[in-house]
């Protein structure tokens, strides 16, 4: 079992930046590939980014590549999402999750542990 708690969300103007954190406790954090997802109002939850267990490889959807950076500090049991040049369409609840079986398409079903989410609102 892994418990995940997101923080760092808030209200920011378009063009601004936020850094989300995902703090983990329970089973060995460093053993999991981790991911970020988001769900905008009225839309399905979607994949944002992921990072390998060691932090050596990162994965993004094309639309986020260059604006978002995922990282992790296994010594602190924490994953981060640095978001720059934010747009109103980035408004969503952001979730972190731990992948429990390997799937390079990062389907949500492959992630077995989820945080409660943190709200990000980008004003125009």
PDB file of C-alpha atoms in Angstrom, residues 16 41 53 60 63:
ATOM      1  CA  UNK A  16       2.472  31.819 -14.623  1.00  0.00           C
ATOM      2  CA  UNK A  41     -14.501  19.973 -15.351  1.00  0.00           C
ATOM      3  CA  UNK A  53      11.302   4.556 -10.585  1.00  0.00           C
ATOM      4  CA  UNK A  60       4.956  13.334 -21.477  1.00  0.00           C
ATOM      5  CA  UNK A  63       1.100  18.929 -25.705  1.00  0.00           C
TER       6      UNK A  63
END
